XYZ file of C-alpha atoms in Angstrom:
366
model
C 0.000 0.000 0.000
C 1.366 3.403 -0.981
C 1.963 6.014 1.715
C -0.561 8.799 1.900
C 0.435 12.438 2.063
C -1.756 15.146 3.530
C -2.679 17.786 0.955
C -4.586 21.028 1.069
C -8.356 21.255 1.536
C -8.475 17.858 3.266
C -7.578 15.850 0.112
C -5.095 12.973 0.197
C -2.568 12.472 -2.579
C -0.316 9.477 -3.242
C 3.438 9.755 -3.243
C 5.564 8.094 -5.929
C 7.225 4.827 -5.073
C 10.675 5.010 -3.488
C 10.097 8.425 -1.867
C 10.187 8.946 1.881
C 6.750 9.473 3.490
C 6.269 12.917 5.006
C 5.046 13.333 8.575
C 1.664 14.880 9.300
C 1.834 18.557 10.100
C 0.935 19.627 13.641
C -1.293 22.662 13.349
C -1.355 25.156 16.188
C -4.636 26.932 16.959
C -4.851 30.390 15.438
C -8.138 31.614 16.897
C -9.018 32.143 20.523
C -11.963 29.764 20.321
C -9.790 26.869 19.117
C -7.181 27.629 21.776
C -9.817 27.585 24.549
C -11.232 24.316 23.242
C -7.823 22.658 23.387
C -7.293 23.939 26.926
C -10.579 22.311 27.981
C -9.418 18.960 26.600
C -5.977 19.170 28.208
C -5.293 16.936 31.251
C -6.198 18.494 34.611
C -5.306 17.683 38.191
C -8.981 17.847 39.172
C -11.012 16.547 36.242
C -14.421 17.951 35.382
C -17.552 15.883 34.665
C -17.177 13.021 32.194
C -19.049 13.084 28.900
C -20.868 10.000 27.597
C -20.808 8.735 24.016
C -23.892 6.735 22.906
C -23.568 4.529 19.796
C -25.579 1.963 17.833
C -24.088 -1.315 16.660
C -24.492 -3.246 13.444
C -27.993 -4.313 14.431
C -30.250 -3.056 17.242
C -33.701 -3.931 18.544
C -36.536 -1.629 19.548
C -35.695 -2.226 23.214
C -32.071 -1.149 22.744
C -33.114 1.903 20.718
C -35.462 2.948 23.524
C -32.789 2.348 26.193
C -30.222 4.476 24.346
C -32.783 7.257 23.815
C -33.735 7.302 27.504
C -30.065 7.340 28.581
C -29.442 10.287 26.293
C -32.484 12.052 27.764
C -31.170 11.509 31.319
C -27.669 12.796 30.432
C -28.607 15.311 27.775
C -26.314 18.053 29.103
C -23.205 15.804 29.099
C -23.792 13.236 26.346
C -23.202 12.833 22.615
C -25.411 10.469 20.624
C -24.673 9.048 17.166
C -27.692 7.982 15.141
C -25.857 6.008 12.434
C -25.067 2.318 12.777
C -21.455 1.233 13.201
C -20.640 -2.108 11.619
C -16.916 -2.192 12.408
C -17.132 -1.775 16.207
C -16.640 -4.869 18.402
C -15.335 -3.704 21.799
C -14.317 -7.150 23.119
C -12.521 -8.256 19.937
C -8.977 -7.288 18.988
C -8.990 -4.496 16.413
C -12.697 -3.860 16.888
C -12.154 -0.901 19.182
C -10.202 1.303 16.744
C -13.239 3.277 15.584
C -14.478 3.495 19.162
C -11.235 5.093 20.341
C -11.322 7.474 17.367
C -14.862 8.619 18.255
C -13.836 8.997 21.894
C -10.951 11.279 20.938
C -13.083 13.223 18.436
C -15.905 13.951 20.902
C -13.734 14.113 24.059
C -15.864 11.466 25.807
C -14.405 9.186 28.480
C -17.468 6.906 28.900
C -19.369 5.144 26.124
C -22.534 3.048 25.856
C -22.677 0.731 22.859
C -25.962 -1.014 22.024
C -26.359 -4.056 19.782
C -28.654 -7.045 19.214
C -27.931 -10.556 17.970
C -29.283 -14.050 18.343
C -26.470 -15.057 20.691
C -26.640 -11.863 22.793
C -30.073 -10.219 22.482
C -30.644 -6.681 23.772
C -26.971 -6.204 24.531
C -25.321 -3.155 26.119
C -21.576 -2.577 26.472
C -20.571 0.112 28.964
C -16.919 1.074 29.019
C -14.469 3.703 30.133
C -11.428 5.130 28.362
C -8.108 6.452 29.635
C -6.172 8.793 27.362
C -8.791 7.888 24.707
C -7.875 4.191 24.859
C -10.094 1.402 26.193
C -9.692 1.120 29.970
C -12.326 -1.449 30.989
C -15.566 -2.985 29.662
C -18.788 -4.417 31.094
C -21.342 -6.218 28.922
C -24.924 -6.552 30.224
C -28.202 -7.816 28.851
C -31.394 -5.740 29.231
C -34.528 -7.480 30.555
C -37.951 -6.279 31.779
C -37.450 -2.829 30.365
C -39.995 -0.085 31.128
C -39.482 3.211 29.257
C -40.107 6.695 30.584
C -43.462 7.011 28.803
C -44.964 4.040 30.657
C -44.882 5.729 34.101
C -47.690 7.991 35.317
C -46.962 10.519 38.075
C -47.372 14.163 38.933
C -45.371 16.091 36.348
C -44.289 18.577 39.008
C -42.060 15.817 40.389
C -40.291 15.238 37.071
C -36.503 15.537 37.533
C -34.904 18.507 35.829
C -32.107 18.108 33.324
C -28.637 18.685 34.733
C -29.435 18.209 38.430
C -27.134 16.239 40.725
C -28.554 12.748 41.499
C -28.214 10.364 44.411
C -26.898 6.909 43.489
C -27.911 4.137 45.878
C -26.533 0.557 45.751
C -28.485 -2.044 47.723
C -27.393 -5.648 48.222
C -24.447 -7.696 49.458
C -23.530 -8.681 45.909
C -21.890 -5.298 45.311
C -19.343 -6.146 48.022
C -18.782 -9.877 47.413
C -19.225 -10.611 43.680
C -16.393 -9.411 41.430
C -18.672 -8.811 38.419
C -21.036 -6.615 40.435
C -18.176 -4.691 42.008
C -16.921 -3.821 38.542
C -20.457 -2.959 37.390
C -20.868 -0.691 40.427
C -17.770 1.334 39.503
C -18.901 1.746 35.892
C -22.502 2.681 36.785
C -21.274 5.191 39.340
C -19.120 6.943 36.732
C -21.986 6.826 34.236
C -24.738 8.243 36.461
C -23.187 10.564 39.042
C -22.228 13.454 36.744
C -19.767 16.089 37.909
C -18.099 15.598 41.301
C -18.889 18.417 43.755
C -17.965 19.109 47.385
C -21.196 20.750 48.574
C -24.864 20.171 47.748
C -28.030 22.213 48.140
C -30.946 20.078 49.322
C -33.379 22.200 47.318
C -31.693 21.048 44.086
C -31.910 17.285 44.785
C -34.813 15.803 42.861
C -33.775 12.301 41.703
C -32.295 9.020 42.944
C -30.865 6.091 40.943
C -31.555 2.886 42.863
C -29.447 -0.189 41.974
C -30.544 -3.406 43.708
C -28.506 -6.614 43.459
C -30.921 -9.570 43.157
C -28.288 -12.231 42.484
C -24.563 -12.448 41.778
C -25.132 -11.412 38.123
C -28.417 -9.490 38.068
C -29.127 -5.877 39.053
C -32.388 -3.903 38.955
C -31.848 -0.276 37.918
C -34.593 2.328 38.261
C -34.923 6.104 38.621
C -37.067 7.661 41.341
C -38.108 11.252 41.910
C -37.275 12.689 45.318
C -40.015 14.452 47.258
C -38.972 16.467 50.343
C -41.516 16.906 53.144
C -41.503 18.546 56.559
C -40.247 16.376 59.400
C -40.105 18.816 62.322
C -36.294 18.840 62.216
C -33.607 20.411 60.054
C -33.373 17.273 57.876
C -36.540 16.861 55.749
C -38.406 13.607 55.289
C -37.837 12.021 51.874
C -40.286 10.071 49.735
C -39.435 8.212 46.511
C -41.733 8.158 43.483
C -40.724 5.871 40.605
C -40.560 7.836 37.376
C -38.541 5.471 35.166
C -36.893 4.143 33.228
C -36.591 0.738 34.864
C -34.659 -2.332 33.672
C -32.883 -5.496 34.774
C -29.194 -5.709 33.906
C -27.679 -9.202 33.608
C -23.865 -9.265 33.568
C -22.525 -11.333 30.636
C -18.873 -10.381 30.159
C -16.473 -7.912 31.719
C -12.840 -6.993 31.208
C -10.722 -5.392 33.907
C -7.725 -3.132 33.182
C -4.245 -4.489 33.736
C -2.391 -3.475 36.890
C 0.071 -1.075 35.241
C -2.705 0.796 33.427
C -4.744 1.012 36.628
C -1.809 2.506 38.569
C -1.193 5.056 35.842
C -4.873 6.047 35.694
C -5.206 6.280 39.492
C -2.120 8.449 39.912
C -2.876 11.811 41.460
C -0.956 15.001 40.849
C 0.473 17.184 43.592
C -2.029 19.965 44.093
C -0.522 21.521 47.180
C -0.723 25.325 47.419
C 2.555 27.216 47.218
C 3.789 28.142 50.683
C 4.508 31.837 51.231
C 7.752 32.311 53.121
C 8.026 34.797 56.012
C 4.272 35.479 55.981
C 1.965 34.713 58.879
C -1.558 35.599 59.942
C -2.230 37.690 63.016
C -5.632 38.036 64.671
C -5.277 41.775 65.179
C -2.978 42.921 62.368
C -4.060 40.417 59.716
C -1.329 39.334 57.294
C 2.131 40.143 58.612
C 5.234 39.855 56.453
C 8.923 39.730 57.308
C 11.458 41.311 54.966
C 15.093 40.224 54.990
C 17.400 43.116 54.026
C 20.964 42.215 53.000
C 24.115 43.969 54.253
C 24.086 47.594 53.120
C 27.944 47.994 52.955
C 27.827 51.577 54.136
C 31.618 51.942 54.058
C 31.636 51.555 50.280
C 28.742 53.920 49.694
C 29.454 56.822 47.334
C 28.216 60.240 48.455
C 27.822 63.052 45.892
C 28.328 66.091 48.093
C 31.384 67.839 46.589
C 30.466 70.281 43.853
C 32.997 71.279 41.208
C 31.551 73.747 38.747
C 28.114 72.530 37.703
C 28.655 68.845 38.548
C 28.909 66.811 41.728
C 32.146 64.862 42.243
C 31.812 61.502 44.073
C 33.877 61.096 47.198
C 34.080 58.254 49.710
C 33.913 59.255 53.377
C 35.501 57.029 56.011
C 35.724 57.733 59.724
C 33.747 60.988 59.572
C 32.196 60.567 63.018
C 35.578 59.812 64.660
C 37.258 62.891 63.120
C 34.416 65.171 64.159
C 34.445 63.801 67.673
C 38.205 64.310 68.051
C 38.024 67.863 66.716
C 35.209 68.759 69.091
C 37.080 67.392 72.114
C 40.228 69.326 71.127
C 38.290 72.559 70.727
C 36.564 72.192 74.084
C 39.874 71.417 75.824
C 41.480 74.602 74.528
C 38.712 77.104 75.150
C 36.567 75.786 77.975
C 37.711 76.171 81.622
C 37.996 73.053 83.774
C 35.065 71.954 85.832
C 36.918 72.621 89.153
C 37.357 76.293 88.332
C 33.669 76.523 87.392
C 32.725 75.222 90.800
C 35.143 77.532 92.738
C 34.640 80.718 90.730
C 31.171 80.592 89.199
C 30.887 84.357 88.596
C 34.239 84.591 86.830
C 33.463 81.513 84.716
C 30.128 82.969 83.654
C 31.797 86.230 82.740
C 34.428 84.476 80.617
C 31.760 82.407 78.884
C 29.725 85.538 78.118
C 32.778 87.305 76.756
C 33.681 84.294 74.623
C 30.288 84.313 72.909
C 29.939 88.126 72.729
C 33.329 89.749 71.975
C 31.763 93.275 71.617
C 31.410 93.571 75.386
C 35.152 93.396 75.888
C 35.776 96.137 73.333
C 33.259 98.450 74.958
C 34.861 97.835 78.321
C 38.243 98.712 76.992
């Protein structure tokens, strides 16, 4: 097969034989919208809500079509649904997941639901997760006793709103003991819970997904509306009203990820805040900071205090305080009388001091 070269306007041209194949060009985003879209798809330390990809297989039944439509209705704000049939997708077979990984990368979806129907596996659903847009794990279930949304009658005021955060409840010992149900529990939790949040407002809770383990391979899944009533305490009394859909899921096949892939996917990044040095909080003064000032090297400081013409000439001063102190002591020793004479002859000392400061008095006296 001849190598294919990427040409302009999305057309592919063939290269002549014997030539080296050229690598595909990596295009950088030029617009702000494309740049923001790539930043959303980039890996994050704290991931946002996972999107779900819904696909049809080579052949589907009316039950599977209704199940996929109801799942898309429940996750309409975070789901992508393809209406065409895909004949080349077989998740459990080698090479049958190439198109599935391509669609996952194209739509930026990390969870997929693939529906198919055959004589060997009627009303079949494959729920899987991807890591780095490659298949991570798979769970295959059969749908039995399905009741669509339209078959339930209830007060329409209780209908769950699109995009609200649901409760997910798992009932039964099978979710703790059976390996197939443990794996199914992890996949259903990722599929139904939506975006992970730290705080919830009780006024916004209006739905519950109830998963009940009947046997080691069978689970009953149903959606109930949540009605809050007064209980006389802070916590309201809750009532459940079944609003559908409802179905029985029978586990047929499942494939776990290998240990190395699991460790890589479960690795968490260091999200510790940067510590501010020399800063502390005080109850009275608030944020208090400490500043470390290096040695000033005052002896080498240049002072511009000598003026020559119109410019200042730099000069280094050393020992200025010592020279001034010595000069002052010498001056006082020459002119000032000793302290003993001041004590013995106070009037004469005062007169000499007055004459020293006011020499005109001596001239007048003369």
